[in-house]
PDB file with one MODEL, atoms N, CA, C and O in Angstrom:
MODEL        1
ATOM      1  N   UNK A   1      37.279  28.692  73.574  1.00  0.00           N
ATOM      2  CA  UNK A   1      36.008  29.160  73.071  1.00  0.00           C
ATOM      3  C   UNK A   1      36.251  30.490  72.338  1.00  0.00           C
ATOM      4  O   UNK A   1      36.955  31.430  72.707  1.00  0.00           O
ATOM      5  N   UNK A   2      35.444  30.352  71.107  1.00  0.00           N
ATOM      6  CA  UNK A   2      36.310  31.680  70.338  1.00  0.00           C
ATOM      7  C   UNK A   2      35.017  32.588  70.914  1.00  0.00           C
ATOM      8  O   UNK A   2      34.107  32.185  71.639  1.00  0.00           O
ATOM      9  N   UNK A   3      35.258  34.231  70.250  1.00  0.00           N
ATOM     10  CA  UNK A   3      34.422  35.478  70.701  1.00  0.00           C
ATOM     11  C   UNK A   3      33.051  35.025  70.081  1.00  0.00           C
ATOM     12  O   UNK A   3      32.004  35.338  70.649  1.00  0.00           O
ATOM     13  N   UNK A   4      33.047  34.333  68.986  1.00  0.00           N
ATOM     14  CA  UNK A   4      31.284  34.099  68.337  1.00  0.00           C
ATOM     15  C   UNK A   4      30.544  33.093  69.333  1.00  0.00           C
ATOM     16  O   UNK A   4      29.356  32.997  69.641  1.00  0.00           O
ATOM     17  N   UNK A   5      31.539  32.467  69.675  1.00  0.00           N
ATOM     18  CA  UNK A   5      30.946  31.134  70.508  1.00  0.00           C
ATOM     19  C   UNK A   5      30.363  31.826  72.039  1.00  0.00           C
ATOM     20  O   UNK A   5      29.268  31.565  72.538  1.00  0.00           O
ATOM     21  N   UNK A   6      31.118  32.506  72.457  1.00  0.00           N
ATOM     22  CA  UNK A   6      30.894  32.972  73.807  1.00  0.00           C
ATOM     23  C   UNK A   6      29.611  34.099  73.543  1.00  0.00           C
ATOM     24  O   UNK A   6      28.862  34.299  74.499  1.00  0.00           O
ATOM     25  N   UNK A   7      29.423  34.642  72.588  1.00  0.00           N
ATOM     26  CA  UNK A   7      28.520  35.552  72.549  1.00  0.00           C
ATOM     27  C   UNK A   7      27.599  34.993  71.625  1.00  0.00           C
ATOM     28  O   UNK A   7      27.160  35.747  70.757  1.00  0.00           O
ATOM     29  N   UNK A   8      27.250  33.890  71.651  1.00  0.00           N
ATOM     30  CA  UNK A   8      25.927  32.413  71.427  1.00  0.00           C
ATOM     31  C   UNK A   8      25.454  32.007  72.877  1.00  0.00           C
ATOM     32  O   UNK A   8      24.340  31.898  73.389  1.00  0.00           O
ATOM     33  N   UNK A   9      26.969  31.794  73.414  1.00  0.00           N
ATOM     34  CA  UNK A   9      26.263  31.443  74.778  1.00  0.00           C
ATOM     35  C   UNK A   9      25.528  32.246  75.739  1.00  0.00           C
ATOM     36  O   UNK A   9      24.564  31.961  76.449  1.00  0.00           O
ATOM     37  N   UNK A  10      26.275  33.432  75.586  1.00  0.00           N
ATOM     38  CA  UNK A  10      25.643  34.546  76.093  1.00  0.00           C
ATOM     39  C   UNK A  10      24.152  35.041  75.913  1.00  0.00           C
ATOM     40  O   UNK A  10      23.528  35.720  76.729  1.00  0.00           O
ATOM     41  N   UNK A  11      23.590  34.470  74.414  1.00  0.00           N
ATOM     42  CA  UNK A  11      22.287  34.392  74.091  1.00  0.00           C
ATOM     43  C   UNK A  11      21.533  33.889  75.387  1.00  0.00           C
ATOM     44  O   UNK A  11      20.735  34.247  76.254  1.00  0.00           O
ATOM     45  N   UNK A  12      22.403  32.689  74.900  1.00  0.00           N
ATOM     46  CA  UNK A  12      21.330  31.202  75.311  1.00  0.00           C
ATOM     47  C   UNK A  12      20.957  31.656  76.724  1.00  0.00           C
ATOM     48  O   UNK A  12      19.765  31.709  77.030  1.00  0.00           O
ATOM     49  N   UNK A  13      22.184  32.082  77.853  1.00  0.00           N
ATOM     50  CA  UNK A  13      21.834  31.977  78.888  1.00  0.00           C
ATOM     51  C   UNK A  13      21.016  33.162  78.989  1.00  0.00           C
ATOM     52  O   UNK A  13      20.335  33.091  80.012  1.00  0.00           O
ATOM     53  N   UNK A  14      20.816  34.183  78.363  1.00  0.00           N
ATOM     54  CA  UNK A  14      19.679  35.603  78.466  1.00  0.00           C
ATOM     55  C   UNK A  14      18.448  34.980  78.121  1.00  0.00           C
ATOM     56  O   UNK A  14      17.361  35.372  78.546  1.00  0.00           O
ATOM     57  N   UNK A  15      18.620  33.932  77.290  1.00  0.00           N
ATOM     58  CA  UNK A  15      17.028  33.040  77.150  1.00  0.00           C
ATOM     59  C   UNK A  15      16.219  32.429  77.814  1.00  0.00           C
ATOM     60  O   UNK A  15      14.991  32.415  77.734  1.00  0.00           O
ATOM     61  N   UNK A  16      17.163  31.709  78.748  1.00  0.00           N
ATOM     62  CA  UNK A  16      17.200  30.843  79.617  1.00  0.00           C
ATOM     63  C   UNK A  16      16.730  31.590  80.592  1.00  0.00           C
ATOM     64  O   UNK A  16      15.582  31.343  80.959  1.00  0.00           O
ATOM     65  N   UNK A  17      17.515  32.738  81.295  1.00  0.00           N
ATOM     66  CA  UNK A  17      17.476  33.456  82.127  1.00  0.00           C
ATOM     67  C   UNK A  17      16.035  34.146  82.160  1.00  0.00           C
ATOM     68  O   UNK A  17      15.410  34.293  83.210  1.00  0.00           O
ATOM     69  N   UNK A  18      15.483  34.630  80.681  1.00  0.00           N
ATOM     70  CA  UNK A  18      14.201  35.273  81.187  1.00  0.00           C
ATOM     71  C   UNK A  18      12.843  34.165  81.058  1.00  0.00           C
ATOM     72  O   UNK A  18      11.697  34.408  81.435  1.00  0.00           O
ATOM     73  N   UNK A  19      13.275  33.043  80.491  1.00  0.00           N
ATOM     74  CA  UNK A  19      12.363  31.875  80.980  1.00  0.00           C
ATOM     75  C   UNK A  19      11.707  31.311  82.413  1.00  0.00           C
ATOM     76  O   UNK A  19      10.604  31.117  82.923  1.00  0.00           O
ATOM     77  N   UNK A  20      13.328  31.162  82.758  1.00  0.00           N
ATOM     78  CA  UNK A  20      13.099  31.251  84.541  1.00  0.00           C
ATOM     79  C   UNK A  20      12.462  32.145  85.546  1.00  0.00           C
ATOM     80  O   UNK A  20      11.954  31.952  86.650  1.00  0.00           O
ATOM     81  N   UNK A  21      12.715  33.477  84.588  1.00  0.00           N
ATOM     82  CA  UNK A  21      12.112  34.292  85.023  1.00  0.00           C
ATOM     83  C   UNK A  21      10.467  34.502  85.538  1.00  0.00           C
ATOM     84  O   UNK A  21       9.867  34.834  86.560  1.00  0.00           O
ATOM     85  N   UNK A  22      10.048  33.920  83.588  1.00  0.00           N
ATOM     86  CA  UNK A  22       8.580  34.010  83.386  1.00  0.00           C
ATOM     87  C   UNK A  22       7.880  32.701  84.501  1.00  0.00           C
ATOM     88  O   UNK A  22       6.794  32.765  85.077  1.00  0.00           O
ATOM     89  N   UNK A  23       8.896  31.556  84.561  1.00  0.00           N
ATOM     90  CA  UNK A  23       7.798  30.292  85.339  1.00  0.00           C
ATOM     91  C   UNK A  23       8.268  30.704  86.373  1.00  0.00           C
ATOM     92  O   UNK A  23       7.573  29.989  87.094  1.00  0.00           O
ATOM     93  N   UNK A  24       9.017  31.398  87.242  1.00  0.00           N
ATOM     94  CA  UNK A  24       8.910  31.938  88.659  1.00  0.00           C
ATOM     95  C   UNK A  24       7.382  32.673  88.845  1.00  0.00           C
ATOM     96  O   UNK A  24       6.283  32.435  89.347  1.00  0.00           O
ATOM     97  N   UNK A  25       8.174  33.849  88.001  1.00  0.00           N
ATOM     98  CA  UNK A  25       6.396  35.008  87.920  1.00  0.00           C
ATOM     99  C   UNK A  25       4.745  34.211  87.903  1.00  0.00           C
ATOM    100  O   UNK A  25       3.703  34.595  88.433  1.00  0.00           O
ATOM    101  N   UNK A  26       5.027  32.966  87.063  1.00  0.00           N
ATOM    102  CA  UNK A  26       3.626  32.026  86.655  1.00  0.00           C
ATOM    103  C   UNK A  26       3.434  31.412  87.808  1.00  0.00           C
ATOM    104  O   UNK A  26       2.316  31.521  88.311  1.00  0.00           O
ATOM    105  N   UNK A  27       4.592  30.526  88.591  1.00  0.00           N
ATOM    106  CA  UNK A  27       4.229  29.909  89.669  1.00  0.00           C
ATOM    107  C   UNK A  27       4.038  30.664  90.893  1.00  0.00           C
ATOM    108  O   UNK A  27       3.271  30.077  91.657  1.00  0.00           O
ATOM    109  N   UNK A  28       4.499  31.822  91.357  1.00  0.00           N
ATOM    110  CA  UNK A  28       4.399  32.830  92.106  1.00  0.00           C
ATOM    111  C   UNK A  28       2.871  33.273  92.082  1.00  0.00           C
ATOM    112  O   UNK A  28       2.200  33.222  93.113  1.00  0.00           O
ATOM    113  N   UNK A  29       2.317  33.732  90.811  1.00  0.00           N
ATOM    114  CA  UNK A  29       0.718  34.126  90.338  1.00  0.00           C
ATOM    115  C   UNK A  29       0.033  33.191  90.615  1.00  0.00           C
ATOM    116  O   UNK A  29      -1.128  33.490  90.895  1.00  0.00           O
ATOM    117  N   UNK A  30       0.451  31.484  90.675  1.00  0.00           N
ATOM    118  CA  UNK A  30      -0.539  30.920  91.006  1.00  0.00           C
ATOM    119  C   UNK A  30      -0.811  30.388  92.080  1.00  0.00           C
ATOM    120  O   UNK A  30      -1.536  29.399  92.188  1.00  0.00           O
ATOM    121  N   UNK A  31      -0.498  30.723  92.605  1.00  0.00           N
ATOM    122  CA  UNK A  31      -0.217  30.415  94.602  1.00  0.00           C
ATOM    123  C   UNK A  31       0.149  29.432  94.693  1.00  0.00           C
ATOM    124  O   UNK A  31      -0.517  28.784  95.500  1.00  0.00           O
ATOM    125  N   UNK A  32       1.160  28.754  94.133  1.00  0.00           N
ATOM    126  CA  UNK A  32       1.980  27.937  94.353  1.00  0.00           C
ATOM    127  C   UNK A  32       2.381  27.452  95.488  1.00  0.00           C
ATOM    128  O   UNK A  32       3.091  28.261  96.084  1.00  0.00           O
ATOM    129  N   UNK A  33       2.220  26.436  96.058  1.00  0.00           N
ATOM    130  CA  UNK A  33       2.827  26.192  97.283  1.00  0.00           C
ATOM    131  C   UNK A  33       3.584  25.852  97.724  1.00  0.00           C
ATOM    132  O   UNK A  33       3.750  25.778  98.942  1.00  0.00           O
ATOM    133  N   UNK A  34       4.724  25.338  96.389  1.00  0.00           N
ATOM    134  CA  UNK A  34       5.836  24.463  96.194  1.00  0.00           C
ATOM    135  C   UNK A  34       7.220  25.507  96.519  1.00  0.00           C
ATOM    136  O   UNK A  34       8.209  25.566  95.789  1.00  0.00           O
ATOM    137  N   UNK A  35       7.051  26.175  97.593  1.00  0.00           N
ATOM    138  CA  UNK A  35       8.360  27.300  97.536  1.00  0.00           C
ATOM    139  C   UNK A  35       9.846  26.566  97.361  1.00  0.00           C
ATOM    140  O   UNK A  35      10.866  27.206  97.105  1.00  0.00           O
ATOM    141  N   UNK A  36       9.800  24.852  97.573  1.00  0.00           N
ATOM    142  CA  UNK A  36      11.098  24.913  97.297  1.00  0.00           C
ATOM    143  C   UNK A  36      11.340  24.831  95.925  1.00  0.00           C
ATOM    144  O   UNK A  36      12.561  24.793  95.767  1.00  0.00           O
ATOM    145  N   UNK A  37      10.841  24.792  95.027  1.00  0.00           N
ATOM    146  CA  UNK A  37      10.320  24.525  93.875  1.00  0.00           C
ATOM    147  C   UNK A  37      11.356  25.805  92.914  1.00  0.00           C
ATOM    148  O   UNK A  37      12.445  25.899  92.349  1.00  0.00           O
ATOM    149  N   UNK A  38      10.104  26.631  93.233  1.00  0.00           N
ATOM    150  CA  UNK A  38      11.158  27.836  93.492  1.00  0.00           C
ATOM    151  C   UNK A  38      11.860  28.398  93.814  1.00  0.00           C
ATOM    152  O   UNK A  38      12.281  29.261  93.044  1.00  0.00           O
ATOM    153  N   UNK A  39      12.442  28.276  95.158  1.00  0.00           N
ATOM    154  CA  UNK A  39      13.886  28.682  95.721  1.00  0.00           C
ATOM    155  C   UNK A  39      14.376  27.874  94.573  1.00  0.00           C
ATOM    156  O   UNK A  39      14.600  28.769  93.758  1.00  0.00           O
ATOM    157  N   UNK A  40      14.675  26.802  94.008  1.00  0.00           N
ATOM    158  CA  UNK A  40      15.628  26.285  93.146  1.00  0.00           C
ATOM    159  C   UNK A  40      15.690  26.826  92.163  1.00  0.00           C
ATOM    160  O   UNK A  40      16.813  27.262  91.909  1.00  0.00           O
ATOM    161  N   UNK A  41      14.607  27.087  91.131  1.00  0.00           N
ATOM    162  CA  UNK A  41      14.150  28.631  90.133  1.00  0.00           C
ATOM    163  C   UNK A  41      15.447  29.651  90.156  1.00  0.00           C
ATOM    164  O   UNK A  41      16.290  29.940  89.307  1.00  0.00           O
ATOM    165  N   UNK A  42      15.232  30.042  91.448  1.00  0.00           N
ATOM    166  CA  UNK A  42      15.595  31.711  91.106  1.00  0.00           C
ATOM    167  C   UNK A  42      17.124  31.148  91.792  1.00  0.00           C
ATOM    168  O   UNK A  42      18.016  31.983  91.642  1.00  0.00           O
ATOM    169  N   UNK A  43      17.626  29.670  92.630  1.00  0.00           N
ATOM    170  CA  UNK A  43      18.755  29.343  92.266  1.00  0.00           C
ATOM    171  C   UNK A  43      19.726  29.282  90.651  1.00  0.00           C
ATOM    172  O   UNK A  43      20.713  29.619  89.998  1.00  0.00           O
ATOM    173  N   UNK A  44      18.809  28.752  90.724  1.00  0.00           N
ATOM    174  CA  UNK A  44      19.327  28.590  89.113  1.00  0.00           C
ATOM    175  C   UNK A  44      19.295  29.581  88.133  1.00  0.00           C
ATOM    176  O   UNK A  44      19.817  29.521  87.020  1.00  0.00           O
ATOM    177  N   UNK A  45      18.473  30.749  88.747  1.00  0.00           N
ATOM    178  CA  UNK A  45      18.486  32.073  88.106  1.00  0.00           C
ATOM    179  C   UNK A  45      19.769  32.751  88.024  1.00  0.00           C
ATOM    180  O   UNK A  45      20.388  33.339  87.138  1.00  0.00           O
ATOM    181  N   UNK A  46      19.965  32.460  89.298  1.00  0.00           N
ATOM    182  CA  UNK A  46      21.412  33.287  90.059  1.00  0.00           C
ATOM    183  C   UNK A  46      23.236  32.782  89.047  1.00  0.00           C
ATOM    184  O   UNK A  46      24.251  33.329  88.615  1.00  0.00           O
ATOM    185  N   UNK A  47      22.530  31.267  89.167  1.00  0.00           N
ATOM    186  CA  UNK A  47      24.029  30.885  88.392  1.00  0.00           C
ATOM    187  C   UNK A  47      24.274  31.637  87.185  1.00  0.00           C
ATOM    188  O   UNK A  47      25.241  32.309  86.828  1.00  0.00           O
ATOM    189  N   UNK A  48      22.912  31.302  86.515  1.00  0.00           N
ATOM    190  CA  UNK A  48      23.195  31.880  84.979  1.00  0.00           C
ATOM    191  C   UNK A  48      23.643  33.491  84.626  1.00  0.00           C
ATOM    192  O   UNK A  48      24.173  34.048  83.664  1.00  0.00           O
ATOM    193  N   UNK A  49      22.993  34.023  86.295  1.00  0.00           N
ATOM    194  CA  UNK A  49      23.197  35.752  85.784  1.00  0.00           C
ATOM    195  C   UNK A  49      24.600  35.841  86.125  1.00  0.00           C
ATOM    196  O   UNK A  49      25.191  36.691  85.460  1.00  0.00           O
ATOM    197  N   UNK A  50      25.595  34.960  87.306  1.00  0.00           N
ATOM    198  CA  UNK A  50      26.895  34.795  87.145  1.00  0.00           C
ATOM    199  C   UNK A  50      27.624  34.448  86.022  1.00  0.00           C
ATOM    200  O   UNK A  50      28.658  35.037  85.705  1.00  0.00           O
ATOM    201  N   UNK A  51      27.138  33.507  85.388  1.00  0.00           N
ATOM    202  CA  UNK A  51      27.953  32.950  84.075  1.00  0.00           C
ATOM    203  C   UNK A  51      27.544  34.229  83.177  1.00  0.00           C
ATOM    204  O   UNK A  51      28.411  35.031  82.830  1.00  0.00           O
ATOM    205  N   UNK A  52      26.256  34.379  82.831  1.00  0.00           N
ATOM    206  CA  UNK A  52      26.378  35.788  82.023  1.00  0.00           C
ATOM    207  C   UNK A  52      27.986  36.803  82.641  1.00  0.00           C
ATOM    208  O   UNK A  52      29.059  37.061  82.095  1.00  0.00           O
ATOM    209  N   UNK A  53      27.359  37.150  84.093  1.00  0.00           N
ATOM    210  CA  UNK A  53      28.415  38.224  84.253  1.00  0.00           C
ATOM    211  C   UNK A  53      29.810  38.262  83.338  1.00  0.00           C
ATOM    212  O   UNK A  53      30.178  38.935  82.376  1.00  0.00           O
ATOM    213  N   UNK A  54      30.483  37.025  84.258  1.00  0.00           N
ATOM    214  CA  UNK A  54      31.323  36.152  83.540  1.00  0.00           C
ATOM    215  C   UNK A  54      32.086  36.147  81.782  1.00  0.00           C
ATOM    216  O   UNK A  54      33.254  36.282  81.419  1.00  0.00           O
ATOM    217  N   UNK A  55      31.146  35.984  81.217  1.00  0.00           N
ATOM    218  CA  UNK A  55      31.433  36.238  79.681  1.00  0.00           C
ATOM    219  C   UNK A  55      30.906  37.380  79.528  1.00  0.00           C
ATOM    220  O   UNK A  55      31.418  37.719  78.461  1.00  0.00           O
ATOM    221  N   UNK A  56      30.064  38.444  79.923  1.00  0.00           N
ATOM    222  CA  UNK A  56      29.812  39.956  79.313  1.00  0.00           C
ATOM    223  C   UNK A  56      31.762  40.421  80.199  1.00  0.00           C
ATOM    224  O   UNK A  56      32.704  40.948  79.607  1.00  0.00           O
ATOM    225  N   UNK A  57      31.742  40.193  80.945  1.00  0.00           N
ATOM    226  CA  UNK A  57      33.564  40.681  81.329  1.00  0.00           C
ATOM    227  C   UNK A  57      34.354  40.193  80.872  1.00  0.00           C
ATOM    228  O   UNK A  57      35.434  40.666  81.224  1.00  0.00           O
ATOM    229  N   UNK A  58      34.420  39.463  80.243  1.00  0.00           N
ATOM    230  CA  UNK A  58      35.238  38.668  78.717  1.00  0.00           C
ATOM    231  C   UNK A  58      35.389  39.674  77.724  1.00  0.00           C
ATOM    232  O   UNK A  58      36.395  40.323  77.435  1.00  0.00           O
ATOM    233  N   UNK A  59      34.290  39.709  77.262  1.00  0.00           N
ATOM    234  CA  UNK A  59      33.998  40.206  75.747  1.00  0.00           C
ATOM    235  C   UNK A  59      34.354  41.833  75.973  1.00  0.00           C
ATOM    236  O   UNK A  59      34.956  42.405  75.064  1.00  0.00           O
ATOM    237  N   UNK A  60      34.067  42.410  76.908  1.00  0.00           N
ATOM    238  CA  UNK A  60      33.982  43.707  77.553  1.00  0.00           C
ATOM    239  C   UNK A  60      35.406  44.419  78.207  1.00  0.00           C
ATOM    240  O   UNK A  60      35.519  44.968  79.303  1.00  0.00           O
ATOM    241  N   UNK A  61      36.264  44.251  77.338  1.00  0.00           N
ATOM    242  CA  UNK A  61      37.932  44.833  78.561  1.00  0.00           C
ATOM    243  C   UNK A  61      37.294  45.961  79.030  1.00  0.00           C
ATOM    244  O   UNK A  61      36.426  46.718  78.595  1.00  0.00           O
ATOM    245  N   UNK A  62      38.173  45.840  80.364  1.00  0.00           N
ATOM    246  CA  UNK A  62      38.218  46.550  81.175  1.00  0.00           C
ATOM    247  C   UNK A  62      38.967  48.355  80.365  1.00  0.00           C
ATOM    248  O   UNK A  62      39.717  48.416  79.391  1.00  0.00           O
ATOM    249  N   UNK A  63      38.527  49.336  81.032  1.00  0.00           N
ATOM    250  CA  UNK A  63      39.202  50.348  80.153  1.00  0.00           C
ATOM    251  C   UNK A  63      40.211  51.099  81.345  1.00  0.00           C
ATOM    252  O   UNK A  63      39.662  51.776  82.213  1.00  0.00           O
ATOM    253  N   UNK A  64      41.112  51.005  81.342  1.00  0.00           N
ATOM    254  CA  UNK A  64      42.144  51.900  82.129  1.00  0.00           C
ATOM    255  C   UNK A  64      42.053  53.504  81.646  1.00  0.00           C
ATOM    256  O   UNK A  64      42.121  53.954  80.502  1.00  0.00           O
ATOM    257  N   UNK A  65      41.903  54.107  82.737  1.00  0.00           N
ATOM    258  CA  UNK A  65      41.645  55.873  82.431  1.00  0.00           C
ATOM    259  C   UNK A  65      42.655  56.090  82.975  1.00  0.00           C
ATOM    260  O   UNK A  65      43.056  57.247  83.094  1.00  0.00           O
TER     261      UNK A  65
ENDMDL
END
């Protein structure tokens, strides 16, 4: 995966990521009763902010002082 490609994906999943965000917040506001619904939500929240991590420490060397 070249550096343009990884920092597309990196979009996508910040897109993704604050989507999940917003229908957590929506279903949360609406008294939702479906909590597993959501536990899977903010599962799936979790992967993506790993895979972000993931490629922002790619793109990002480490700096030796």
């Amino acid at each position: 995966m070249t550096e343009e490609e990884m920092r597309k994906r990196l979009e996508m999943l910040r897109i993704e990521h604050r989507d999940l965000d917003a229908a957590i917040d929506a279903l949360t506001a609406a008294g939702a009763s479906d909590q597993l619904q959501i536990a899977r939500l903010k599962k799936r929240k979790l992967k993506l902010k790993d895979q972000m991590a993931l490629i922002e420490d790619y793109l990002v060397p480490d700096i030796i002082a």
